Amino acid sequence: DTAVSQTPKYLVTQMGNDKSIKCEQNLGHDTMYWYKQDSKKFLKIMFSYNNKELIINETVPNRFSPKSPDKAHLNLHINSLELGDSAVYFCASSQGGGSAPLHFGNGTRLTVT
Amino acid sequence: DQQVKQNSPSLSVQEGRISILNCDYTNSMFDYFLWYKKYPAEGPTFLISISSIKDKNEDGRFTVFLNKSAKHLSLHIVPSQPGDSAVYFCAASAIGGTSYGKLTFGQGTILTVHP
């Protein structure tokens, strides 16, 4: 009964490859997010979607393309991976975007070699 | 340009004692603050929040205090338990703005509670 699930949990790939991370939530929330936790442990927002529409795009390189086929899914596709993309990526969801707390997935650790 | 800062990377306390985790922010537009707890290999989980119209919010063993003039908030855990050992993240948002659901996080404080 996982609320926010993302796959894969670990992803090791070489520079220049294209990869995707999938995220699904079964909470019935209307807003989904991608956050990146960098090597300094800061969690920073990348994107947010509300009812499948892009709301926030936080100056992320256009090699990163989120796709929301429906309210329950928000996938992240990354083209031409670079070493600096190595990080832990967290998917999250909430009902609305105001004071509703975010529910996070367990993260995908991406390592680019 | 970190708008939310947790200046203590780690904190160690004895079981049964009080744990106090601190957080400072610089953006005066922030009007809602949250604390998240994170265990290894898991995502952050919501713990407690406070609106800027309040200066205190309590939920069981957890209390968050907000000092708007000092742009400072703190999380008190009383009594601390070994299961509280985790990384604690402070986060802030500007509800009234256009940053729909955007949370700005601090870098976290590792809390270790010794039996």
PDB file of C-alpha atoms in Angstrom:
ATOM      1  CA  ASP A   1       0.000   0.000   0.000  1.00  0.00           C
ATOM      2  CA  THR A   2       2.895   2.311  -0.849  1.00  0.00           C
ATOM      3  CA  ALA A   3       1.620   5.863  -1.179  1.00  0.00           C
ATOM      4  CA  VAL A   4       4.284   7.317  -3.481  1.00  0.00           C
ATOM      5  CA  SER A   5       6.409   4.798  -5.305  1.00  0.00           C
ATOM      6  CA  GLN A   6       9.264   5.494  -7.652  1.00  0.00           C
ATOM      7  CA  THR A   7      11.346   3.147  -9.748  1.00  0.00           C
ATOM      8  CA  PRO A   8      14.100   2.264  -9.998  1.00  0.00           C
ATOM      9  CA  LYS A   9      15.580   2.692  -6.540  1.00  0.00           C
ATOM     10  CA  TYR A  10      19.115   2.695  -7.916  1.00  0.00           C
ATOM     11  CA  LEU A  11      20.261   3.691 -11.367  1.00  0.00           C
ATOM     12  CA  VAL A  12      23.866   3.484 -12.548  1.00  0.00           C
ATOM     13  CA  THR A  13      24.603   4.637 -16.061  1.00  0.00           C
ATOM     14  CA  GLN A  14      27.263   6.213 -18.225  1.00  0.00           C
ATOM     15  CA  MET A  15      27.602   9.760 -19.377  1.00  0.00           C
ATOM     16  CA  GLY A  16      25.642  10.569 -22.475  1.00  0.00           C
ATOM     17  CA  ASN A  17      22.936   7.981 -21.891  1.00  0.00           C
ATOM     18  CA  ASP A  18      19.213   8.722 -21.624  1.00  0.00           C
ATOM     19  CA  LYS A  19      17.286   7.386 -18.644  1.00  0.00           C
ATOM     20  CA  SER A  20      13.849   7.623 -17.064  1.00  0.00           C
ATOM     21  CA  ILE A  21      12.577   7.494 -13.508  1.00  0.00           C
ATOM     22  CA  LYS A  22       8.954   6.625 -12.917  1.00  0.00           C
ATOM     23  CA  CYS A  23       6.699   7.845 -10.127  1.00  0.00           C
ATOM     24  CA  GLU A  24       3.199   6.864  -9.138  1.00  0.00           C
ATOM     25  CA  GLN A  25       1.016   7.938  -6.238  1.00  0.00           C
ATOM     26  CA  ASN A  26      -2.138   6.242  -4.982  1.00  0.00           C
ATOM     27  CA  LEU A  27      -3.206   8.997  -2.602  1.00  0.00           C
ATOM     28  CA  GLY A  28      -5.565  10.687  -5.027  1.00  0.00           C
ATOM     29  CA  HIS A  29      -3.492  13.877  -4.884  1.00  0.00           C
ATOM     30  CA  ASP A  30      -3.695  16.435  -7.658  1.00  0.00           C
ATOM     31  CA  THR A  31      -0.147  17.801  -7.427  1.00  0.00           C
ATOM     32  CA  MET A  32       3.135  15.996  -7.986  1.00  0.00           C
ATOM     33  CA  TYR A  33       6.737  17.097  -7.741  1.00  0.00           C
ATOM     34  CA  TRP A  34      10.305  16.164  -8.466  1.00  0.00           C
ATOM     35  CA  TYR A  35      12.974  17.174  -5.970  1.00  0.00           C
ATOM     36  CA  LYS A  36      16.723  16.650  -6.258  1.00  0.00           C
ATOM     37  CA  GLN A  37      18.986  16.046  -3.266  1.00  0.00           C
ATOM     38  CA  ASP A  38      22.508  17.004  -4.200  1.00  0.00           C
ATOM     39  CA  SER A  39      25.823  16.035  -2.652  1.00  0.00           C
ATOM     40  CA  LYS A  40      25.440  18.750  -0.019  1.00  0.00           C
ATOM     41  CA  LYS A  41      22.149  17.128   1.046  1.00  0.00           C
ATOM     42  CA  PHE A  42      19.950  20.062   0.069  1.00  0.00           C
ATOM     43  CA  LEU A  43      16.557  19.093  -1.311  1.00  0.00           C
ATOM     44  CA  LYS A  44      15.669  21.397  -4.189  1.00  0.00           C
ATOM     45  CA  ILE A  45      12.521  21.472  -6.232  1.00  0.00           C
ATOM     46  CA  MET A  46      12.817  20.767  -9.918  1.00  0.00           C
ATOM     47  CA  PHE A  47       9.240  20.587 -11.162  1.00  0.00           C
ATOM     48  CA  SER A  48       5.681  20.569  -9.947  1.00  0.00           C
ATOM     49  CA  TYR A  49       2.571  19.511 -11.815  1.00  0.00           C
ATOM     50  CA  ASN A  50      -1.016  20.214 -10.870  1.00  0.00           C
ATOM     51  CA  ASN A  51      -3.673  18.165 -12.638  1.00  0.00           C
ATOM     52  CA  LYS A  52      -1.143  17.207 -15.314  1.00  0.00           C
ATOM     53  CA  GLU A  53      -0.149  20.814 -15.976  1.00  0.00           C
ATOM     54  CA  LEU A  54       3.352  22.127 -15.356  1.00  0.00           C
ATOM     55  CA  ILE A  55       3.297  24.724 -12.585  1.00  0.00           C
ATOM     56  CA  ILE A  56       6.925  25.075 -11.506  1.00  0.00           C
ATOM     57  CA  ASN A  57      10.026  24.606 -13.622  1.00  0.00           C
ATOM     58  CA  GLU A  58      12.883  25.646 -11.410  1.00  0.00           C
ATOM     59  CA  THR A  59      15.585  26.538 -13.954  1.00  0.00           C
ATOM     60  CA  VAL A  60      16.339  22.934 -14.653  1.00  0.00           C
ATOM     61  CA  PRO A  61      18.339  22.159 -17.834  1.00  0.00           C
ATOM     62  CA  ASN A  62      16.075  21.175 -20.692  1.00  0.00           C
ATOM     63  CA  ARG A  63      17.787  17.779 -20.736  1.00  0.00           C
ATOM     64  CA  PHE A  64      15.307  17.036 -17.951  1.00  0.00           C
ATOM     65  CA  SER A  65      11.784  16.511 -19.214  1.00  0.00           C
ATOM     66  CA  PRO A  66       8.944  15.608 -16.863  1.00  0.00           C
ATOM     67  CA  LYS A  67       5.894  13.878 -18.232  1.00  0.00           C
ATOM     68  CA  SER A  68       2.567  13.502 -16.487  1.00  0.00           C
ATOM     69  CA  PRO A  69       0.274  11.111 -18.374  1.00  0.00           C
ATOM     70  CA  ASP A  70      -2.334  11.419 -15.624  1.00  0.00           C
ATOM     71  CA  LYS A  71      -2.722  12.878 -12.134  1.00  0.00           C
ATOM     72  CA  ALA A  72      -1.290   9.751 -10.515  1.00  0.00           C
ATOM     73  CA  HIS A  73       1.935   9.622 -12.497  1.00  0.00           C
ATOM     74  CA  LEU A  74       4.874  11.947 -12.992  1.00  0.00           C
ATOM     75  CA  ASN A  75       7.868  10.519 -14.800  1.00  0.00           C
ATOM     76  CA  LEU A  76      11.246  12.141 -15.249  1.00  0.00           C
ATOM     77  CA  HIS A  77      13.250  11.629 -18.404  1.00  0.00           C
ATOM     78  CA  ILE A  78      16.862  12.750 -18.555  1.00  0.00           C
ATOM     79  CA  ASN A  79      18.749  13.063 -21.833  1.00  0.00           C
ATOM     80  CA  SER A  80      22.501  13.092 -22.326  1.00  0.00           C
ATOM     81  CA  LEU A  81      23.323  12.379 -18.711  1.00  0.00           C
ATOM     82  CA  GLU A  82      26.238  14.258 -17.164  1.00  0.00           C
ATOM     83  CA  LEU A  83      28.389  13.515 -14.118  1.00  0.00           C
ATOM     84  CA  GLY A  84      26.748  16.401 -12.260  1.00  0.00           C
ATOM     85  CA  ASP A  85      23.365  14.735 -12.575  1.00  0.00           C
ATOM     86  CA  SER A  86      24.422  12.191  -9.968  1.00  0.00           C
ATOM     87  CA  ALA A  87      22.087  12.731  -7.020  1.00  0.00           C
ATOM     88  CA  VAL A  88      19.079  11.291  -5.272  1.00  0.00           C
ATOM     89  CA  TYR A  89      15.816  12.215  -6.974  1.00  0.00           C
ATOM     90  CA  PHE A  90      12.629  12.286  -4.927  1.00  0.00           C
ATOM     91  CA  CYS A  91       9.119  12.258  -6.243  1.00  0.00           C
ATOM     92  CA  ALA A  92       6.385  13.738  -4.032  1.00  0.00           C
ATOM     93  CA  SER A  93       2.688  14.497  -4.107  1.00  0.00           C
ATOM     94  CA  SER A  94       0.228  16.695  -2.262  1.00  0.00           C
ATOM     95  CA  GLN A  95      -3.416  17.676  -2.411  1.00  0.00           C
ATOM     96  CA  GLY A  96      -3.210  21.225  -3.614  1.00  0.00           C
ATOM     97  CA  GLY A  97      -0.121  23.354  -3.331  1.00  0.00           C
ATOM     98  CA  GLY A  98      -0.791  25.548  -0.349  1.00  0.00           C
ATOM     99  CA  SER A  99      -0.225  24.270   3.141  1.00  0.00           C
ATOM    100  CA  ALA A 100      -0.765  20.613   2.275  1.00  0.00           C
ATOM    101  CA  PRO A 101       2.269  18.585   3.329  1.00  0.00           C
ATOM    102  CA  LEU A 102       4.181  16.709   0.675  1.00  0.00           C
ATOM    103  CA  HIS A 103       4.323  12.924   0.671  1.00  0.00           C
ATOM    104  CA  PHE A 104       7.642  11.707  -0.659  1.00  0.00           C
ATOM    105  CA  GLY A 105       8.711   8.535  -2.365  1.00  0.00           C
ATOM    106  CA  ASN A 106      11.829   6.715  -1.187  1.00  0.00           C
ATOM    107  CA  GLY A 107      14.073   8.249  -3.784  1.00  0.00           C
ATOM    108  CA  THR A 108      16.080   7.092  -6.785  1.00  0.00           C
ATOM    109  CA  ARG A 109      19.849   7.233  -6.412  1.00  0.00           C
ATOM    110  CA  LEU A 110      21.274   8.085  -9.811  1.00  0.00           C
ATOM    111  CA  THR A 111      24.987   7.554 -10.393  1.00  0.00           C
ATOM    112  CA  VAL A 112      26.505   8.727 -13.640  1.00  0.00           C
ATOM    113  CA  THR A 113      29.968   7.343 -14.429  1.00  0.00           C
TER     114      THR A 113
ATOM    115  CA  ASP B   1      21.982  31.686  -1.569  1.00  0.00           C
ATOM    116  CA  GLN B   2      20.424  29.362   0.964  1.00  0.00           C
ATOM    117  CA  GLN B   3      17.186  30.863   2.195  1.00  0.00           C
ATOM    118  CA  VAL B   4      16.682  28.170   4.832  1.00  0.00           C
ATOM    119  CA  LYS B   5      19.598  27.163   7.014  1.00  0.00           C
ATOM    120  CA  GLN B   6      20.113  24.542   9.651  1.00  0.00           C
ATOM    121  CA  ASN B   7      23.460  25.429  11.117  1.00  0.00           C
ATOM    122  CA  SER B   8      23.899  22.333  13.253  1.00  0.00           C
ATOM    123  CA  PRO B   9      24.795  19.346  11.080  1.00  0.00           C
ATOM    124  CA  SER B  10      24.267  16.972  13.991  1.00  0.00           C
ATOM    125  CA  LEU B  11      22.840  16.704  17.485  1.00  0.00           C
ATOM    126  CA  SER B  12      23.289  13.975  20.055  1.00  0.00           C
ATOM    127  CA  VAL B  13      21.000  13.611  23.071  1.00  0.00           C
ATOM    128  CA  GLN B  14      20.228  11.074  25.753  1.00  0.00           C
ATOM    129  CA  GLU B  15      16.974   9.158  25.705  1.00  0.00           C
ATOM    130  CA  GLY B  16      14.317  10.928  27.753  1.00  0.00           C
ATOM    131  CA  ARG B  17      15.928  14.348  27.376  1.00  0.00           C
ATOM    132  CA  ILE B  18      14.799  17.201  25.173  1.00  0.00           C
ATOM    133  CA  SER B  19      16.038  17.546  21.597  1.00  0.00           C
ATOM    134  CA  ILE B  20      16.054  21.048  20.150  1.00  0.00           C
ATOM    135  CA  LEU B  21      16.626  21.478  16.436  1.00  0.00           C
ATOM    136  CA  ASN B  22      17.047  24.950  15.025  1.00  0.00           C
ATOM    137  CA  CYS B  23      16.347  26.567  11.688  1.00  0.00           C
ATOM    138  CA  ASP B  24      16.849  30.084  10.329  1.00  0.00           C
ATOM    139  CA  TYR B  25      15.403  31.650   7.214  1.00  0.00           C
ATOM    140  CA  THR B  26      16.075  34.819   5.294  1.00  0.00           C
ATOM    141  CA  ASN B  27      13.100  35.225   2.968  1.00  0.00           C
ATOM    142  CA  SER B  28      10.440  37.386   4.635  1.00  0.00           C
ATOM    143  CA  MET B  29       7.864  36.094   2.132  1.00  0.00           C
ATOM    144  CA  PHE B  30       7.868  32.686   3.797  1.00  0.00           C
ATOM    145  CA  ASP B  31       4.646  32.226   5.721  1.00  0.00           C
ATOM    146  CA  TYR B  32       4.443  28.503   6.306  1.00  0.00           C
ATOM    147  CA  PHE B  33       7.031  26.228   7.860  1.00  0.00           C
ATOM    148  CA  LEU B  34       7.317  22.478   8.103  1.00  0.00           C
ATOM    149  CA  TRP B  35       9.552  19.871   9.653  1.00  0.00           C
ATOM    150  CA  TYR B  36      10.257  16.582   7.954  1.00  0.00           C
ATOM    151  CA  LYS B  37      11.987  13.506   9.317  1.00  0.00           C
ATOM    152  CA  LYS B  38      14.046  11.225   7.118  1.00  0.00           C
ATOM    153  CA  TYR B  39      15.386   7.742   7.780  1.00  0.00           C
ATOM    154  CA  PRO B  40      18.195   6.292   5.611  1.00  0.00           C
ATOM    155  CA  ALA B  41      17.068   5.018   2.212  1.00  0.00           C
ATOM    156  CA  GLU B  42      13.599   6.487   2.714  1.00  0.00           C
ATOM    157  CA  GLY B  43      11.924   9.681   1.647  1.00  0.00           C
ATOM    158  CA  PRO B  44      11.240  12.541   4.059  1.00  0.00           C
ATOM    159  CA  THR B  45       8.036  12.188   6.053  1.00  0.00           C
ATOM    160  CA  PHE B  46       6.011  15.128   7.302  1.00  0.00           C
ATOM    161  CA  LEU B  47       6.237  15.739  11.028  1.00  0.00           C
ATOM    162  CA  ILE B  48       4.676  19.056  12.014  1.00  0.00           C
ATOM    163  CA  SER B  49       4.005  22.493  10.560  1.00  0.00           C
ATOM    164  CA  ILE B  50       3.278  26.033  11.637  1.00  0.00           C
ATOM    165  CA  SER B  51       1.712  29.026   9.970  1.00  0.00           C
ATOM    166  CA  SER B  52       3.264  32.450  10.379  1.00  0.00           C
ATOM    167  CA  ILE B  53       0.152  33.639  12.217  1.00  0.00           C
ATOM    168  CA  LYS B  54       1.102  31.385  15.113  1.00  0.00           C
ATOM    169  CA  ASP B  55       4.172  31.201  17.289  1.00  0.00           C
ATOM    170  CA  LYS B  56       3.714  27.674  18.564  1.00  0.00           C
ATOM    171  CA  ASN B  57       2.218  24.409  17.397  1.00  0.00           C
ATOM    172  CA  GLU B  58       2.201  21.217  19.386  1.00  0.00           C
ATOM    173  CA  ASP B  59       1.581  17.607  18.396  1.00  0.00           C
ATOM    174  CA  GLY B  60       2.295  15.030  21.047  1.00  0.00           C
ATOM    175  CA  ARG B  61       6.001  14.996  21.821  1.00  0.00           C
ATOM    176  CA  PHE B  62       6.738  17.494  19.057  1.00  0.00           C
ATOM    177  CA  THR B  63       6.453  21.266  19.361  1.00  0.00           C
ATOM    178  CA  VAL B  64       7.493  23.835  16.806  1.00  0.00           C
ATOM    179  CA  PHE B  65       8.201  27.413  17.843  1.00  0.00           C
ATOM    180  CA  LEU B  66       8.326  30.315  15.407  1.00  0.00           C
ATOM    181  CA  ASN B  67      10.002  33.668  16.061  1.00  0.00           C
ATOM    182  CA  LYS B  68       9.151  35.788  13.046  1.00  0.00           C
ATOM    183  CA  SER B  69      11.118  38.824  14.105  1.00  0.00           C
ATOM    184  CA  ALA B  70      14.253  36.699  14.376  1.00  0.00           C
ATOM    185  CA  LYS B  71      13.310  34.595  11.333  1.00  0.00           C
ATOM    186  CA  HIS B  72      13.963  31.544  13.435  1.00  0.00           C
ATOM    187  CA  LEU B  73      12.094  28.363  14.201  1.00  0.00           C
ATOM    188  CA  SER B  74      12.869  25.393  16.359  1.00  0.00           C
ATOM    189  CA  LEU B  75      11.572  21.880  16.839  1.00  0.00           C
ATOM    190  CA  HIS B  76      11.425  20.477  20.359  1.00  0.00           C
ATOM    191  CA  ILE B  77      11.108  16.757  20.951  1.00  0.00           C
ATOM    192  CA  VAL B  78      10.246  15.777  24.507  1.00  0.00           C
ATOM    193  CA  PRO B  79      11.017  13.161  25.634  1.00  0.00           C
ATOM    194  CA  SER B  80      13.447  12.015  22.984  1.00  0.00           C
ATOM    195  CA  GLN B  81      13.379   8.344  22.029  1.00  0.00           C
ATOM    196  CA  PRO B  82      15.934   6.213  20.154  1.00  0.00           C
ATOM    197  CA  GLY B  83      13.409   5.847  17.312  1.00  0.00           C
ATOM    198  CA  ASP B  84      13.630   9.600  16.804  1.00  0.00           C
ATOM    199  CA  SER B  85      17.155   9.169  15.479  1.00  0.00           C
ATOM    200  CA  ALA B  86      16.948  10.453  11.901  1.00  0.00           C
ATOM    201  CA  VAL B  87      17.736  13.458   9.736  1.00  0.00           C
ATOM    202  CA  TYR B  88      15.400  16.387  10.373  1.00  0.00           C
ATOM    203  CA  PHE B  89      14.720  18.890   7.617  1.00  0.00           C
ATOM    204  CA  CYS B  90      13.239  22.304   8.085  1.00  0.00           C
ATOM    205  CA  ALA B  91      11.259  23.628   5.118  1.00  0.00           C
ATOM    206  CA  ALA B  92       9.497  26.860   4.265  1.00  0.00           C
ATOM    207  CA  SER B  93       6.999  28.021   1.693  1.00  0.00           C
ATOM    208  CA  ALA B  94       5.245  31.197   0.609  1.00  0.00           C
ATOM    209  CA  ILE B  95       1.614  30.135   0.420  1.00  0.00           C
ATOM    210  CA  GLY B  96       0.384  33.470  -0.744  1.00  0.00           C
ATOM    211  CA  GLY B  97       2.772  33.603  -3.647  1.00  0.00           C
ATOM    212  CA  THR B  98       2.827  31.910  -7.000  1.00  0.00           C
ATOM    213  CA  SER B  99       5.255  29.206  -5.916  1.00  0.00           C
ATOM    214  CA  TYR B 100       2.602  26.539  -5.947  1.00  0.00           C
ATOM    215  CA  GLY B 101       3.605  23.952  -3.372  1.00  0.00           C
ATOM    216  CA  LYS B 102       7.259  24.871  -3.571  1.00  0.00           C
ATOM    217  CA  LEU B 103       9.155  24.043  -0.412  1.00  0.00           C
ATOM    218  CA  THR B 104      12.604  25.428   0.297  1.00  0.00           C
ATOM    219  CA  PHE B 105      14.540  23.015   2.484  1.00  0.00           C
ATOM    220  CA  GLY B 106      17.411  23.386   4.880  1.00  0.00           C
ATOM    221  CA  GLN B 107      20.317  20.961   4.659  1.00  0.00           C
ATOM    222  CA  GLY B 108      19.141  18.843   7.570  1.00  0.00           C
ATOM    223  CA  THR B 109      20.318  18.001  11.081  1.00  0.00           C
ATOM    224  CA  ILE B 110      21.227  14.455  12.037  1.00  0.00           C
ATOM    225  CA  LEU B 111      19.666  13.646  15.394  1.00  0.00           C
ATOM    226  CA  THR B 112      21.038  10.723  17.380  1.00  0.00           C
ATOM    227  CA  VAL B 113      19.213   9.670  20.543  1.00  0.00           C
ATOM    228  CA  HIS B 114      21.277   7.376  22.768  1.00  0.00           C
ATOM    229  CA  PRO B 115      19.555   4.790  24.976  1.00  0.00           C
TER     230      PRO B 115
END
